[in-house]
Amino acid sequence: MEATIDLKSQFAHAVLPVTSSDEEARQEFVKSLKFHLASKVAPGNRLAYAARAVGRFAEVEGKTPKNYHEIRAAMNDDPYFRFWSAMQRNSQEMMWKSVQIPVERSLPELIEASLGETGAGGTLTLDPALEIPRYHRHVDIHCMPGGYHGEFAENDVANGAVYDRAVYLYAMGRMGPFNSDIGDTTIAYVKANYPDLKPRRILDMGCTVGHSTLPYADIWPDAEIYGIDVGAPVLRYAHARAESLGKAVHFSQQNAEHTNFPDGHFDLIVSHILVHETSHVAMRNIMKEANRLLSPGGVVIHAETPPYRDLDPFDAFMLDWDTRNNNEPYWGASHEIDPKQIAGETGFDADRAFEGMQPSAFDAEEAKRTKLFQGGDFAGGGMWYVWGAQK
């Protein structure tokens, strides 16, 4: 029997943590606070910049700010910006706490559910000897306690469960009931620009819990779908979630820089918000590995938020907030990449590199987007930046 999908709430699949009324109220408060900050408070930063910060900067430097670095220098000490920034960071920490509480309370049941019978045909392969990359060991990305790989119990799925619910709150429900908007949007770009591509095997690099992985199984039902990540807890959860939703995906614990798949094994390789969580060197290693793994004519495509060069300098400053305030040390550099240059450095033909902005596939009225790209307003812009290359 087909399940009824409520576009106004997250789909309650079999391993989604069950919340009490008080726990859900707390989470909804955080989601509402985030939306209030994004839609009502954040715009005041531009007014503060025009009224105070730009003049103070000009007095000291003898010029007006010309780029987002100079705008940041002008705004760092502005009281309104500091107020908004503190509230934004606090809302992030409140979000993680609000989802940790029900996960911690129900962890034994979540683990038991994840170990239950499966029937979709997917697989899970873990590698306890895998070395977690330094860029994940040394920082809890986006302030998520324990990152993707932290384990607190045998057969742990805690951080997968935490991430699943937190993403819905972080995006304020604007990525759809399955949090699948980035995958759906990337698919739309592939279908529009590579209509003759009929992938036999598809790889999602940095899949976490499979939010963006599962749509590929719907669009290309005859293809083999693979997802890799460095974190065992998120992969255990991803496998259980996919099986509960009837999607056959082959998950394995691997570093996208160096995988164990044979040469030319995939016709389509994708990632969704992976690049900004990897280092300068790692991102290039990932592209080199994608080049090795692709069949002739195959495509690698990464989905992120837009590069700073395409934004007004003040908007770039606002989007760059995460670099220094949300445990995203690679965020800024990832928004200054040149796809043609990277393609040429990593074995691809630079002339076959591409980039573009793709409108969000989830454009329902419930999304209530701000149409802005700014810190703490993930998915608010209503578009995703896609870039990559064809082999």
Short mmCIF file of C-alpha atoms in Angstrom, two decimals:
data_model
loop_
_atom_site.label_atom_id
_atom_site.label_comp_id
_atom_site.label_asym_id
_atom_site.label_seq_id
_atom_site.Cartn_x
_atom_site.Cartn_y
_atom_site.Cartn_z
CA MET A 1 0.00 0.00 0.00
CA GLU A 2 1.41 3.40 -0.97
CA ALA A 3 2.08 5.71 1.97
CA THR A 4 0.49 9.13 2.18
CA ILE A 5 3.09 11.91 1.99
CA ASP A 6 2.56 15.10 3.96
CA LEU A 7 4.58 17.88 2.33
CA LYS A 8 4.49 19.91 5.54
CA SER A 9 6.37 17.41 7.69
CA GLN A 10 9.20 14.92 7.48
CA PHE A 11 8.17 11.48 6.25
CA ALA A 12 7.98 9.05 9.19
CA HIS A 13 9.94 6.10 7.83
CA ALA A 14 10.66 3.06 10.01
CA VAL A 15 13.87 4.33 11.65
CA LEU A 16 13.06 8.01 12.06
CA PRO A 17 13.31 8.80 15.80
CA VAL A 18 9.91 9.06 17.44
CA THR A 19 9.47 12.24 19.46
CA SER A 20 7.26 13.02 22.40
CA SER A 21 4.99 16.05 22.16
CA ASP A 22 7.42 18.11 24.24
CA GLU A 23 10.40 17.01 22.13
CA GLU A 24 8.60 17.83 18.90
CA ALA A 25 7.55 21.21 20.27
CA ARG A 26 11.18 21.98 21.09
CA GLN A 27 12.28 21.02 17.58
CA GLU A 28 9.53 23.07 15.97
CA PHE A 29 10.58 26.05 18.08
CA VAL A 30 14.14 25.73 16.76
CA LYS A 31 12.89 25.47 13.17
CA SER A 32 10.70 28.54 13.64
CA LEU A 33 13.55 30.45 15.26
CA LYS A 34 15.81 29.64 12.31
CA PHE A 35 13.19 30.85 9.86
CA HIS A 36 12.67 34.04 11.86
CA LEU A 37 16.42 34.72 11.87
CA ALA A 38 16.67 34.09 8.14
CA SER A 39 13.64 36.05 7.04
CA LYS A 40 13.29 38.83 9.63
CA VAL A 41 16.62 39.36 11.40
CA ALA A 42 19.29 38.66 8.79
CA PRO A 43 18.14 41.44 6.38
CA GLY A 44 18.99 44.00 9.06
CA ASN A 45 22.67 43.28 8.47
CA ARG A 46 22.55 45.07 5.13
CA LEU A 47 20.97 48.10 6.80
CA ALA A 48 23.64 48.08 9.50
CA TYR A 49 26.33 47.88 6.85
CA ALA A 50 24.96 50.87 4.94
CA ALA A 51 24.24 52.94 8.06
CA ARG A 52 27.43 52.35 10.06
CA ALA A 53 29.98 49.80 8.92
CA VAL A 54 30.80 51.08 5.46
CA GLY A 55 31.41 54.61 6.79
CA ARG A 56 33.68 53.41 9.62
CA PHE A 57 35.68 51.29 7.18
CA ALA A 58 36.09 54.25 4.81
CA GLU A 59 37.32 56.48 7.65
CA VAL A 60 40.06 54.02 8.56
CA GLU A 61 41.01 52.63 5.14
CA GLY A 62 40.27 55.62 2.95
CA LYS A 63 38.08 53.54 0.63
CA THR A 64 34.84 51.60 0.61
CA PRO A 65 34.90 47.78 0.83
CA LYS A 66 35.39 46.16 -2.57
CA ASN A 67 34.96 42.43 -1.81
CA TYR A 68 33.50 40.13 0.81
CA HIS A 69 36.78 39.98 2.75
CA GLU A 70 36.75 43.75 3.22
CA ILE A 71 33.06 43.73 4.03
CA ARG A 72 33.75 41.15 6.74
CA ALA A 73 36.45 43.42 8.18
CA ALA A 74 33.94 46.27 8.19
CA MET A 75 31.16 44.23 9.81
CA ASN A 76 33.05 42.12 12.35
CA ASP A 77 32.56 44.59 15.21
CA ASP A 78 29.13 45.87 14.23
CA PRO A 79 26.71 45.23 17.13
CA TYR A 80 23.82 44.16 14.90
CA PHE A 81 25.93 41.66 12.99
CA ARG A 82 27.36 40.28 16.23
CA PHE A 83 23.84 39.93 17.65
CA TRP A 84 22.57 38.09 14.55
CA SER A 85 25.68 35.92 14.39
CA ALA A 86 25.38 34.91 18.05
CA MET A 87 21.71 34.06 17.61
CA GLN A 88 22.49 32.07 14.47
CA ARG A 89 25.20 30.03 16.19
CA ASN A 90 22.97 29.49 19.22
CA SER A 91 20.13 28.24 17.02
CA GLN A 92 22.53 25.70 15.51
CA GLU A 93 23.55 24.35 18.89
CA MET A 94 19.91 24.30 20.01
CA MET A 95 19.02 22.30 16.92
CA TRP A 96 21.56 19.56 17.60
CA LYS A 97 20.50 19.33 21.24
CA SER A 98 16.82 19.12 20.33
CA VAL A 99 17.40 16.09 18.12
CA GLN A 100 19.96 14.43 20.37
CA ILE A 101 17.49 14.15 23.26
CA PRO A 102 14.97 11.79 21.58
CA VAL A 103 17.76 9.84 19.84
CA GLU A 104 19.56 9.23 23.12
CA ARG A 105 16.32 8.22 24.79
CA SER A 106 15.37 5.73 22.07
CA LEU A 107 18.81 4.57 20.87
CA PRO A 108 18.37 0.87 21.86
CA GLU A 109 15.12 0.72 19.88
CA LEU A 110 16.68 2.52 16.91
CA ILE A 111 19.59 0.07 16.83
CA GLU A 112 17.20 -2.87 17.05
CA ALA A 113 15.09 -1.47 14.22
CA SER A 114 18.19 -0.96 12.08
CA LEU A 115 19.12 -4.62 12.54
CA GLY A 116 15.69 -5.86 11.54
CA GLU A 117 14.72 -7.83 8.46
CA THR A 118 15.42 -6.26 5.10
CA GLY A 119 13.88 -7.01 1.75
CA ALA A 120 14.74 -4.27 -0.72
CA GLY A 121 17.97 -5.94 -1.84
CA GLY A 122 20.49 -3.36 -0.70
CA THR A 123 23.76 -4.15 1.08
CA LEU A 124 25.97 -2.65 3.78
CA THR A 125 29.74 -3.13 3.96
CA LEU A 126 31.72 -1.51 6.78
CA ASP A 127 35.49 -1.19 7.18
CA PRO A 128 36.54 -0.80 10.84
CA ALA A 129 40.14 -0.27 9.70
CA LEU A 130 39.30 2.75 7.53
CA GLU A 131 41.25 5.83 8.60
CA ILE A 132 38.92 8.76 9.10
CA PRO A 133 40.29 11.75 7.13
CA ARG A 134 42.06 14.40 9.14
CA TYR A 135 39.65 17.06 7.96
CA HIS A 136 36.83 15.17 9.71
CA ARG A 137 38.75 14.03 12.79
CA HIS A 138 39.80 17.53 13.78
CA VAL A 139 36.47 19.33 13.63
CA ASP A 140 32.83 18.48 14.18
CA ILE A 141 31.52 19.65 10.80
CA HIS A 142 28.61 22.14 11.09
CA CYS A 143 28.83 21.71 14.89
CA MET A 144 27.31 18.20 14.76
CA PRO A 145 28.55 16.49 17.95
CA GLY A 146 30.76 13.56 17.03
CA GLY A 147 30.65 14.33 13.32
CA TYR A 148 29.60 11.59 10.92
CA HIS A 149 31.89 8.95 12.39
CA GLY A 150 31.51 9.24 16.19
CA GLU A 151 30.32 5.97 17.75
CA PHE A 152 28.77 5.64 21.21
CA ALA A 153 27.39 2.09 21.23
CA GLU A 154 27.71 -1.24 19.44
CA ASN A 155 26.04 -1.11 16.01
CA ASP A 156 25.54 2.60 16.63
CA VAL A 157 23.16 4.59 14.43
CA ALA A 158 22.86 7.64 16.69
CA ASN A 159 24.58 10.16 14.45
CA GLY A 160 22.64 8.93 11.45
CA ALA A 161 19.38 9.45 13.31
CA VAL A 162 20.51 12.84 14.61
CA TYR A 163 21.55 13.97 11.13
CA ASP A 164 18.34 12.80 9.48
CA ARG A 165 16.10 14.86 11.72
CA ALA A 166 18.48 17.81 12.04
CA VAL A 167 18.74 18.30 8.28
CA TYR A 168 14.97 18.70 8.12
CA LEU A 169 15.09 21.35 10.85
CA TYR A 170 18.21 23.04 9.47
CA ALA A 171 16.65 23.44 6.02
CA MET A 172 13.37 24.42 7.72
CA GLY A 173 11.54 21.69 5.82
CA ARG A 174 12.43 23.27 2.49
CA MET A 175 14.13 20.17 1.06
CA GLY A 176 10.95 18.13 1.12
CA PRO A 177 9.59 15.35 3.34
CA PHE A 178 12.51 13.06 2.42
CA ASN A 179 15.21 15.78 2.56
CA SER A 180 15.87 14.78 -1.05
CA ASP A 181 15.80 18.17 -2.78
CA ILE A 182 19.51 18.31 -3.68
CA GLY A 183 19.42 14.85 -5.25
CA ASP A 184 16.17 15.57 -7.08
CA THR A 185 17.59 18.86 -8.37
CA THR A 186 20.85 17.26 -9.52
CA ILE A 187 18.88 14.61 -11.37
CA ALA A 188 16.87 17.33 -13.12
CA TYR A 189 20.13 18.93 -14.31
CA VAL A 190 21.48 15.61 -15.59
CA LYS A 191 18.25 14.78 -17.41
CA ALA A 192 18.14 18.22 -19.05
CA ASN A 193 21.78 18.42 -20.07
CA TYR A 194 22.71 14.77 -20.66
CA PRO A 195 19.45 13.27 -21.95
CA ASP A 196 21.22 10.36 -23.63
CA LEU A 197 22.96 9.24 -20.45
CA LYS A 198 21.55 5.86 -19.37
CA PRO A 199 23.62 4.98 -16.30
CA ARG A 200 24.11 1.31 -15.47
CA ARG A 201 25.85 2.09 -12.16
CA ILE A 202 25.64 5.29 -10.11
CA LEU A 203 27.88 6.31 -7.20
CA ASP A 204 26.96 8.88 -4.54
CA MET A 205 30.12 10.10 -2.78
CA GLY A 206 29.64 11.26 0.82
CA CYS A 207 26.09 9.94 0.98
CA THR A 208 25.63 10.25 4.78
CA VAL A 209 22.11 8.83 5.40
CA GLY A 210 21.10 8.65 1.74
CA HIS A 211 18.79 11.64 1.51
CA SER A 212 19.97 12.48 -1.99
CA THR A 213 20.95 8.92 -2.94
CA LEU A 214 17.52 7.31 -3.03
CA PRO A 215 15.98 9.49 -5.79
CA TYR A 216 18.41 7.94 -8.29
CA ALA A 217 16.82 4.55 -7.63
CA ASP A 218 13.45 6.00 -8.62
CA ILE A 219 14.63 7.70 -11.81
CA TRP A 220 16.89 4.89 -13.03
CA PRO A 221 15.28 1.75 -11.55
CA ASP A 222 17.44 -0.59 -13.64
CA ALA A 223 20.71 0.97 -12.46
CA GLU A 224 22.80 -0.28 -9.55
CA ILE A 225 23.00 2.47 -6.92
CA TYR A 226 26.02 2.80 -4.62
CA GLY A 227 26.65 5.17 -1.72
CA ILE A 228 29.89 5.67 0.20
CA ASP A 229 30.80 7.61 3.32
CA VAL A 230 33.53 7.55 5.96
CA GLY A 231 31.09 7.28 8.87
CA ALA A 232 29.85 3.87 10.00
CA PRO A 233 26.91 5.20 12.10
CA VAL A 234 25.44 7.20 9.22
CA LEU A 235 25.85 4.24 6.85
CA ARG A 236 24.11 1.80 9.19
CA TYR A 237 21.25 4.25 9.42
CA ALA A 238 21.29 4.90 5.66
CA HIS A 239 20.99 1.19 4.93
CA ALA A 240 18.11 0.70 7.39
CA ARG A 241 16.34 3.79 6.07
CA ALA A 242 16.71 2.74 2.43
CA GLU A 243 15.47 -0.77 3.14
CA SER A 244 12.47 0.57 5.05
CA LEU A 245 11.61 2.72 2.02
CA GLY A 246 12.01 -0.20 -0.38
CA LYS A 247 15.12 1.18 -2.15
CA ALA A 248 17.99 -1.12 -3.06
CA VAL A 249 21.25 0.73 -2.47
CA HIS A 250 24.72 -0.71 -1.88
CA PHE A 251 26.32 1.26 0.94
CA SER A 252 29.98 0.89 1.89
CA GLN A 253 32.38 2.66 4.24
CA GLN A 254 35.00 4.27 2.02
CA ASN A 255 36.94 7.47 1.55
CA ALA A 256 35.94 9.13 -1.73
CA GLU A 257 39.57 10.05 -2.34
CA HIS A 258 40.52 6.38 -2.82
CA THR A 259 37.87 3.70 -3.31
CA ASN A 260 38.03 -0.04 -4.01
CA PHE A 261 35.85 0.05 -7.12
CA PRO A 262 37.42 -1.00 -10.45
CA ASP A 263 38.33 1.43 -13.23
CA GLY A 264 35.44 2.64 -15.37
CA HIS A 265 32.84 1.08 -13.10
CA PHE A 266 30.34 3.98 -13.06
CA ASP A 267 28.49 5.97 -15.67
CA LEU A 268 27.36 8.66 -13.23
CA ILE A 269 29.11 9.89 -10.08
CA VAL A 270 27.43 12.48 -7.88
CA SER A 271 27.93 14.28 -4.61
CA HIS A 272 25.58 16.54 -2.69
CA ILE A 273 27.15 19.14 -0.37
CA LEU A 274 30.29 17.01 -0.05
CA VAL A 275 32.84 19.38 -1.57
CA HIS A 276 32.58 22.07 1.09
CA GLU A 277 33.41 19.49 3.77
CA THR A 278 36.68 18.39 2.19
CA SER A 279 40.09 20.03 2.04
CA HIS A 280 41.71 21.67 -0.99
CA VAL A 281 43.84 18.57 -1.58
CA ALA A 282 41.07 16.06 -0.84
CA MET A 283 38.66 17.68 -3.29
CA ARG A 284 41.18 17.28 -6.09
CA ASN A 285 41.87 13.70 -5.06
CA ILE A 286 38.13 13.06 -5.25
CA MET A 287 38.00 14.42 -8.78
CA LYS A 288 40.99 12.27 -9.79
CA GLU A 289 39.24 9.24 -8.33
CA ALA A 290 36.04 10.14 -10.17
CA ASN A 291 38.01 10.29 -13.40
CA ARG A 292 39.38 6.79 -12.75
CA LEU A 293 35.98 5.39 -11.87
CA LEU A 294 34.01 6.84 -14.79
CA SER A 295 33.34 4.98 -18.00
CA PRO A 296 33.95 6.87 -21.27
CA GLY A 297 31.22 9.47 -21.64
CA GLY A 298 30.36 9.22 -17.95
CA VAL A 299 29.60 12.31 -15.87
CA VAL A 300 30.68 13.49 -12.43
CA ILE A 301 28.54 16.24 -10.89
CA HIS A 302 28.74 17.99 -7.53
CA ALA A 303 25.91 20.04 -6.00
CA GLU A 304 26.62 22.95 -3.64
CA THR A 305 25.57 26.53 -2.92
CA PRO A 306 26.73 29.12 -5.49
CA PRO A 307 30.29 30.42 -5.96
CA TYR A 308 31.04 33.83 -4.50
CA ARG A 309 32.04 35.28 -7.89
CA ASP A 310 28.40 35.10 -9.00
CA LEU A 311 27.10 36.96 -5.96
CA ASP A 312 26.99 40.58 -4.90
CA PRO A 313 29.96 41.10 -2.50
CA PHE A 314 27.65 41.67 0.47
CA ASP A 315 25.70 38.49 -0.33
CA ALA A 316 29.00 36.61 -0.60
CA PHE A 317 29.93 37.94 2.85
CA MET A 318 26.65 36.68 4.29
CA LEU A 319 26.99 33.26 2.68
CA ASP A 320 30.56 32.99 3.96
CA TRP A 321 29.36 33.20 7.58
CA ASP A 322 29.63 29.42 7.94
CA THR A 323 33.39 29.42 7.30
CA ARG A 324 34.19 31.06 10.63
CA ASN A 325 31.08 30.50 12.69
CA ASN A 326 29.66 27.05 11.96
CA ASN A 327 32.67 24.68 12.02
CA GLU A 328 32.93 24.72 8.22
CA PRO A 329 36.62 25.56 7.69
CA TYR A 330 36.59 24.56 4.01
CA TRP A 331 33.36 26.36 3.13
CA GLY A 332 34.95 29.55 1.83
CA ALA A 333 37.55 27.91 -0.41
CA SER A 334 34.94 25.57 -1.88
CA HIS A 335 33.00 28.61 -3.08
CA GLU A 336 35.95 29.98 -5.01
CA ILE A 337 36.70 27.01 -7.23
CA ASP A 338 37.03 27.07 -11.02
CA PRO A 339 35.54 23.87 -12.52
CA LYS A 340 37.58 24.12 -15.72
CA GLN A 341 40.81 24.55 -13.80
CA ILE A 342 40.05 21.64 -11.49
CA ALA A 343 39.01 19.43 -14.40
CA GLY A 344 42.31 20.16 -16.15
CA GLU A 345 44.28 19.41 -12.96
CA THR A 346 42.57 16.07 -12.36
CA GLY A 347 42.74 14.33 -15.73
CA PHE A 348 39.57 15.58 -17.39
CA ASP A 349 39.36 17.63 -20.56
CA ALA A 350 38.80 21.19 -19.30
CA ASP A 351 36.54 21.85 -22.28
CA ARG A 352 34.17 19.17 -21.00
CA ALA A 353 33.81 20.79 -17.58
CA PHE A 354 30.53 22.52 -16.77
CA GLU A 355 28.76 24.57 -14.13
CA GLY A 356 25.32 26.08 -13.68
CA MET A 357 22.50 27.01 -11.36
CA GLN A 358 19.60 24.58 -11.24
CA PRO A 359 16.22 25.61 -9.74
CA SER A 360 15.18 23.52 -6.77
CA ALA A 361 13.11 20.48 -7.63
CA PHE A 362 11.06 21.02 -4.47
CA ASP A 363 9.22 24.24 -5.28
CA ALA A 364 6.07 23.67 -3.27
CA GLU A 365 4.45 26.61 -1.52
CA GLU A 366 5.40 25.02 1.79
CA ALA A 367 9.08 25.77 1.05
CA LYS A 368 8.63 29.48 1.91
CA ARG A 369 12.05 30.35 0.57
CA THR A 370 13.73 33.67 1.26
CA LYS A 371 15.35 33.57 -2.22
CA LEU A 372 18.60 34.56 -0.50
CA PHE A 373 21.92 32.81 -0.11
CA GLN A 374 23.08 33.54 3.43
CA GLY A 375 24.55 31.88 6.47
CA GLY A 376 22.06 29.71 8.35
CA ASP A 377 19.56 29.82 5.48
CA PHE A 378 20.33 26.51 3.82
CA ALA A 379 18.06 25.88 0.81
CA GLY A 380 16.67 29.38 1.17
CA GLY A 381 17.94 30.45 -2.23
CA GLY A 382 15.75 27.98 -4.08
CA MET A 383 18.57 26.94 -6.41
CA TRP A 384 21.63 24.70 -6.28
CA TYR A 385 24.99 25.21 -7.95
CA VAL A 386 26.12 22.17 -9.92
CA TRP A 387 29.54 21.64 -11.44
CA GLY A 388 31.59 18.78 -12.79
CA ALA A 389 32.89 17.22 -15.98
CA GLN A 390 32.18 14.57 -18.57
CA LYS A 391 34.85 12.00 -19.30
#
